[in-house]
CSV table of C-alpha atoms in Angstrom, one decimal:
chain,number,residue,atom,x,y,z
A,29,MET,CA,-4.4,64.6,208.7
A,30,LYS,CA,-4.8,67.1,205.4
A,31,VAL,CA,-1.3,68.8,206.2
A,32,LEU,CA,0.1,65.3,206.4
A,33,LEU,CA,-1.1,64.4,203.2
A,34,LEU,CA,-0.6,67.9,201.5
A,35,LEU,CA,2.5,68.1,202.6
A,36,PRO,CA,3.7,64.2,200.5
A,37,PHE,CA,2.4,65.9,197.9
A,38,MET,CA,4.4,70.2,197.7
A,39,LEU,CA,7.6,67.9,197.9
A,40,LEU,CA,6.7,66.0,195.0
A,41,ALA,CA,5.1,69.5,193.3
A,42,GLY,CA,8.1,71.6,193.7
A,43,CYS,CA,10.9,70.3,192.0
A,44,THR,CA,9.8,69.1,188.6
A,45,HIS,CA,11.2,69.8,185.2
A,46,SER,CA,10.8,69.2,181.6
A,47,ILE,CA,13.2,69.2,178.4
A,48,HIS,CA,11.6,70.3,176.0
A,49,MET,CA,14.6,70.3,173.2
A,50,VAL,CA,18.2,68.4,173.0
A,51,HIS,CA,19.6,69.7,170.0
A,52,SER,CA,23.5,68.0,168.2
A,53,ASP,CA,25.9,69.1,165.5
A,54,GLY,CA,29.6,68.6,163.2
A,55,PHE,CA,31.1,65.3,164.7
A,56,THR,CA,33.0,66.1,161.9
A,57,GLU,CA,36.5,65.8,162.4
A,58,ARG,CA,38.8,62.7,162.3
A,59,LEU,CA,39.3,60.5,165.3
A,60,GLN,CA,42.6,61.0,166.4
A,61,GLU,CA,41.0,65.1,166.5
A,62,ILE,CA,38.2,63.3,168.9
A,63,THR,CA,40.5,62.2,171.3
A,64,LYS,CA,42.5,65.7,171.7
A,65,ALA,CA,39.2,67.6,172.7
A,66,ARG,CA,39.0,68.7,175.4
A,67,TYR,CA,34.9,69.0,176.7
A,68,VAL,CA,33.5,72.0,177.1
A,69,GLU,CA,30.2,72.9,178.9
A,70,VAL,CA,28.1,75.9,179.8
A,71,GLU,CA,24.3,76.7,181.1
A,72,THR,CA,23.0,79.7,181.7
A,73,THR,CA,18.9,80.5,182.8
A,74,GLN,CA,16.5,83.2,182.6
A,75,ASP,CA,14.2,83.5,185.7
A,76,VAL,CA,9.9,83.7,184.9
A,77,VAL,CA,7.8,85.0,188.1
A,78,PHE,CA,4.8,86.1,187.9
A,79,PHE,CA,4.9,86.0,183.9
A,80,PHE,CA,7.1,88.6,183.6
A,81,ALA,CA,10.4,87.1,182.4
A,82,PHE,CA,14.2,88.3,183.3
A,83,ASP,CA,17.4,88.2,181.3
A,84,THR,CA,15.9,88.1,178.0
A,85,ASP,CA,20.1,87.3,176.4
A,86,TYR,CA,20.4,84.1,177.8
A,87,VAL,CA,20.7,82.1,175.1
A,88,ASP,CA,23.4,84.7,173.7
A,89,GLU,CA,25.3,84.8,176.6
A,90,ALA,CA,25.4,81.0,176.6
A,91,LYS,CA,26.9,81.0,173.2
A,92,THR,CA,29.2,83.4,174.4
A,93,LYS,CA,30.2,81.6,177.0
A,94,LEU,CA,30.9,78.5,175.6
A,95,GLU,CA,33.5,80.6,172.9
A,96,GLN,CA,35.4,82.3,175.7
A,97,ALA,CA,35.5,78.6,177.5
A,98,CYS,CA,36.9,77.1,174.2
A,99,PRO,CA,39.2,80.1,171.8
A,100,GLY,CA,40.5,77.3,169.6
A,101,ARG,CA,38.0,74.8,166.9
A,102,LEU,CA,34.6,73.7,168.7
A,103,SER,CA,32.4,70.9,167.3
A,104,ALA,CA,29.6,68.2,169.0
A,105,VAL,CA,27.9,71.6,170.1
A,106,SER,CA,24.9,70.2,171.2
A,107,THR,CA,21.5,72.2,173.3
A,108,GLN,CA,19.3,71.6,175.9
A,109,TYR,CA,16.8,73.4,176.3
A,110,SER,CA,14.4,73.0,179.8
A,111,THR,CA,12.5,74.4,182.3
A,112,SER,CA,12.6,74.3,186.3
A,113,HIS,CA,8.6,74.5,187.4
A,114,GLY,CA,7.7,76.7,190.8
A,115,PHE,CA,5.5,78.2,192.8
A,116,PHE,CA,4.5,81.1,190.5
A,117,HIS,CA,7.4,81.1,188.6
A,118,TRP,CA,9.9,79.5,186.8
A,119,THR,CA,13.5,79.1,185.6
A,120,ASN,CA,14.1,78.4,181.2
A,121,LYS,CA,18.0,77.0,181.5
A,122,ILE,CA,20.0,76.6,178.6
A,123,LEU,CA,22.7,73.7,178.4
A,124,MET,CA,25.2,73.9,175.3
A,125,LYS,CA,28.5,71.3,175.7
A,126,GLY,CA,31.0,70.5,173.1
A,127,MET,CA,33.6,69.1,172.1
A,128,CYS,CA,37.2,71.8,172.3
A,129,SER,CA,40.4,70.5,170.3
B,7,MET,CA,-14.5,45.0,190.8
B,8,LEU,CA,-15.0,43.7,187.9
B,9,ARG,CA,-15.5,46.8,186.2
B,10,VAL,CA,-12.4,49.0,187.5
B,11,PHE,CA,-10.1,45.2,186.6
B,12,LEU,CA,-11.1,46.0,182.7
B,13,THR,CA,-11.3,50.2,183.3
B,14,SER,CA,-7.3,49.1,184.5
B,15,ILE,CA,-6.7,46.8,181.5
B,16,VAL,CA,-8.0,49.6,179.5
B,17,LEU,CA,-5.8,51.9,180.3
B,18,MET,CA,-3.1,50.0,180.8
B,19,CYS,CA,-3.5,48.8,176.3
B,20,ALA,CA,-4.4,52.9,175.4
B,21,SER,CA,-0.8,54.3,175.1
B,22,CYS,CA,-0.1,57.3,172.3
B,23,ALA,CA,3.1,58.4,171.4
B,24,ARG,CA,3.8,61.7,171.0
B,25,LEU,CA,5.8,63.7,168.7
B,26,ASP,CA,7.4,67.2,170.3
B,27,HIS,CA,10.7,68.3,168.4
B,28,VAL,CA,12.6,66.7,164.7
B,29,GLN,CA,16.0,68.5,163.8
B,30,ILE,CA,18.1,66.9,160.9
B,31,SER,CA,21.7,68.3,160.4
B,32,ASP,CA,24.1,67.2,157.6
B,33,ILE,CA,23.9,64.5,155.1
B,34,ASP,CA,27.7,63.8,154.0
B,35,GLN,CA,27.4,60.4,152.0
B,36,SER,CA,30.4,61.1,150.3
B,37,GLN,CA,33.1,59.4,152.4
B,38,GLY,CA,32.4,55.9,152.5
B,39,PRO,CA,29.4,53.7,154.1
B,40,LEU,CA,26.9,53.9,156.7
B,41,LYS,CA,26.5,52.7,159.3
B,42,ALA,CA,23.1,53.3,161.2
B,43,ILE,CA,23.4,54.0,164.8
B,44,SER,CA,21.0,55.9,167.7
B,45,VAL,CA,20.7,57.0,171.6
B,46,LYS,CA,17.8,57.1,173.6
B,47,VAL,CA,17.5,57.9,177.0
B,48,SER,CA,13.8,58.3,178.7
B,49,ASN,CA,12.8,59.4,181.9
B,50,VAL,CA,9.5,59.0,183.7
B,51,GLY,CA,6.9,62.1,183.4
B,52,PHE,CA,4.0,62.3,185.7
B,53,ASP,CA,0.9,65.4,186.0
B,54,ALA,CA,0.7,65.0,189.9
B,55,ALA,CA,-1.9,68.7,189.5
B,56,ALA,CA,-4.2,66.8,186.0
B,57,THR,CA,-4.0,63.2,189.0
B,58,THR,CA,-5.7,64.5,191.6
B,59,ALA,CA,-8.0,66.9,189.7
B,60,ILE,CA,-9.3,62.8,187.4
B,61,ALA,CA,-9.2,61.8,191.6
B,62,ALA,CA,-11.5,64.8,192.4
B,63,ASP,CA,-14.1,64.2,189.6
B,64,LEU,CA,-14.3,60.5,190.4
B,65,ALA,CA,-14.5,61.2,194.2
B,66,SER,CA,-17.9,60.4,195.2
B,67,SER,CA,-18.1,62.3,198.7
B,68,GLU,CA,-18.9,66.5,197.6
B,69,SER,CA,-15.8,67.1,200.4
B,70,ALA,CA,-13.3,64.9,198.9
B,71,ARG,CA,-14.3,66.5,195.5
B,72,ASP,CA,-13.3,69.8,196.9
B,73,ASN,CA,-10.4,68.7,198.7
B,74,LEU,CA,-8.9,66.9,196.2
B,75,GLY,CA,-9.7,70.1,193.6
B,76,ASP,CA,-8.6,72.5,195.9
B,77,LEU,CA,-5.4,70.0,196.5
B,78,ALA,CA,-4.6,69.8,192.1
B,79,ALA,CA,-5.3,74.0,191.7
B,80,ILE,CA,-2.3,74.0,194.9
B,81,LEU,CA,-0.2,71.4,192.4
B,82,ALA,CA,-0.6,73.5,189.0
B,83,MET,CA,0.5,76.8,191.5
B,84,PHE,CA,3.9,74.7,192.0
B,85,ASN,CA,4.2,73.2,189.3
B,86,MET,CA,4.2,76.6,186.7
B,87,GLY,CA,5.6,76.9,183.7
B,88,PRO,CA,6.1,75.8,180.4
B,89,ARG,CA,6.7,72.1,179.2
B,90,THR,CA,6.9,69.7,177.1
B,91,GLY,CA,4.9,66.9,177.9
B,92,ASN,CA,5.2,65.8,181.8
B,93,PRO,CA,6.9,67.1,183.7
B,94,VAL,CA,9.7,64.8,185.1
B,95,TYR,CA,12.2,65.0,188.9
B,96,ASN,CA,15.3,64.6,187.0
B,97,ASP,CA,16.7,67.6,184.3
B,98,ARG,CA,19.8,66.5,183.5
B,99,TYR,CA,18.8,62.9,182.4
B,100,ALA,CA,19.4,63.8,179.1
B,101,GLU,CA,23.7,64.4,179.7
B,102,GLY,CA,25.2,61.2,178.9
B,103,LEU,CA,24.0,61.5,175.3
B,104,LEU,CA,26.9,63.2,173.3
B,105,GLN,CA,29.2,60.6,174.8
B,106,GLN,CA,27.2,57.5,174.1
B,107,LEU,CA,27.1,58.4,170.6
B,108,LYS,CA,30.8,58.5,169.8
B,109,GLN,CA,31.0,55.2,171.7
B,110,GLN,CA,29.7,53.5,169.0
B,111,CYS,CA,30.7,54.6,166.5
B,112,GLU,CA,35.2,53.7,165.9
B,113,SER,CA,35.6,56.8,163.0
B,114,GLY,CA,34.3,59.1,165.7
B,115,LYS,CA,32.9,60.3,161.8
B,116,ILE,CA,29.0,61.4,162.0
B,117,THR,CA,26.6,62.3,160.1
B,118,ALA,CA,23.0,62.7,159.4
B,119,ILE,CA,22.4,63.4,163.1
B,120,ARG,CA,18.5,63.3,164.0
B,121,ASN,CA,17.3,64.8,167.2
B,122,ILE,CA,14.3,63.6,168.3
B,123,ARG,CA,12.3,64.9,171.5
B,124,GLU,CA,9.2,62.0,171.5
B,125,ALA,CA,6.8,60.7,174.7
B,126,LYS,CA,5.0,57.3,174.5
B,127,SER,CA,2.1,58.6,176.8
B,128,TYR,CA,-0.4,56.9,179.3
B,129,GLY,CA,-2.6,60.0,180.4
B,130,THR,CA,-0.9,61.8,183.2
B,131,ILE,CA,2.2,59.5,183.4
B,132,SER,CA,4.1,58.8,179.9
B,133,GLY,CA,7.9,57.9,178.7
B,134,GLU,CA,9.6,60.8,178.1
B,135,ILE,CA,12.4,60.1,176.0
B,136,VAL,CA,15.6,62.0,174.4
B,137,ARG,CA,16.8,60.3,171.0
B,138,ILE,CA,19.7,60.8,168.8
B,139,ASP,CA,19.7,58.5,165.6
B,140,ALA,CA,22.3,58.9,163.2
B,141,ASP,CA,24.4,57.3,160.5
B,142,CYS,CA,28.3,56.9,161.3
B,143,ILE,CA,30.5,56.2,158.6
B,144,ILE,CA,32.4,53.7,158.0
């Protein structure tokens, strides 16, 4: 009985997230330029297991990937920093989006 | 029964606003008049471990208190990691903000963008909010 009661809690608890920050900037183009622009998005992650952090350059990696995704002009760049929680580990995520023209 | 009812009323009324993060971008007032625009998205935050810990404190029997205490510890272990406010069950709820902001501004020129991360907190339950206020150059 206890196991049956515990199970939904475990399922519910194993997939939580926390968004720490969303930042956007740079809507400076005219409308004509924005309508022609293409939307680009990259995500990089950092795994932390038992408080040991790996991939410590994941933010720089996101910026590099975004630049590679758009060789031209990037505007309206937004950054979301969030964490997905887990059992003695968690994953920090950086999601960068922008308009490429 | 009356005590539970009154406590529920007090708990429902006792919400708090919480501000986590604010950032403002460049402000351009030289290109024309400005119109205020705003986009807000939110998601339900729920701290299962804290809720169970409260239930353990309120439990009348010793065994129930022990079991709920164990459950709270297990839930905390399953939800490890840094958090801003209560955890949510969807980490993509703030994704459409840019498009929504753009739709509100016909000229496409947006300035004075204020990025706000805040919440309406009701203890272990909260409304986790991401809001962008800005000015549209008309």
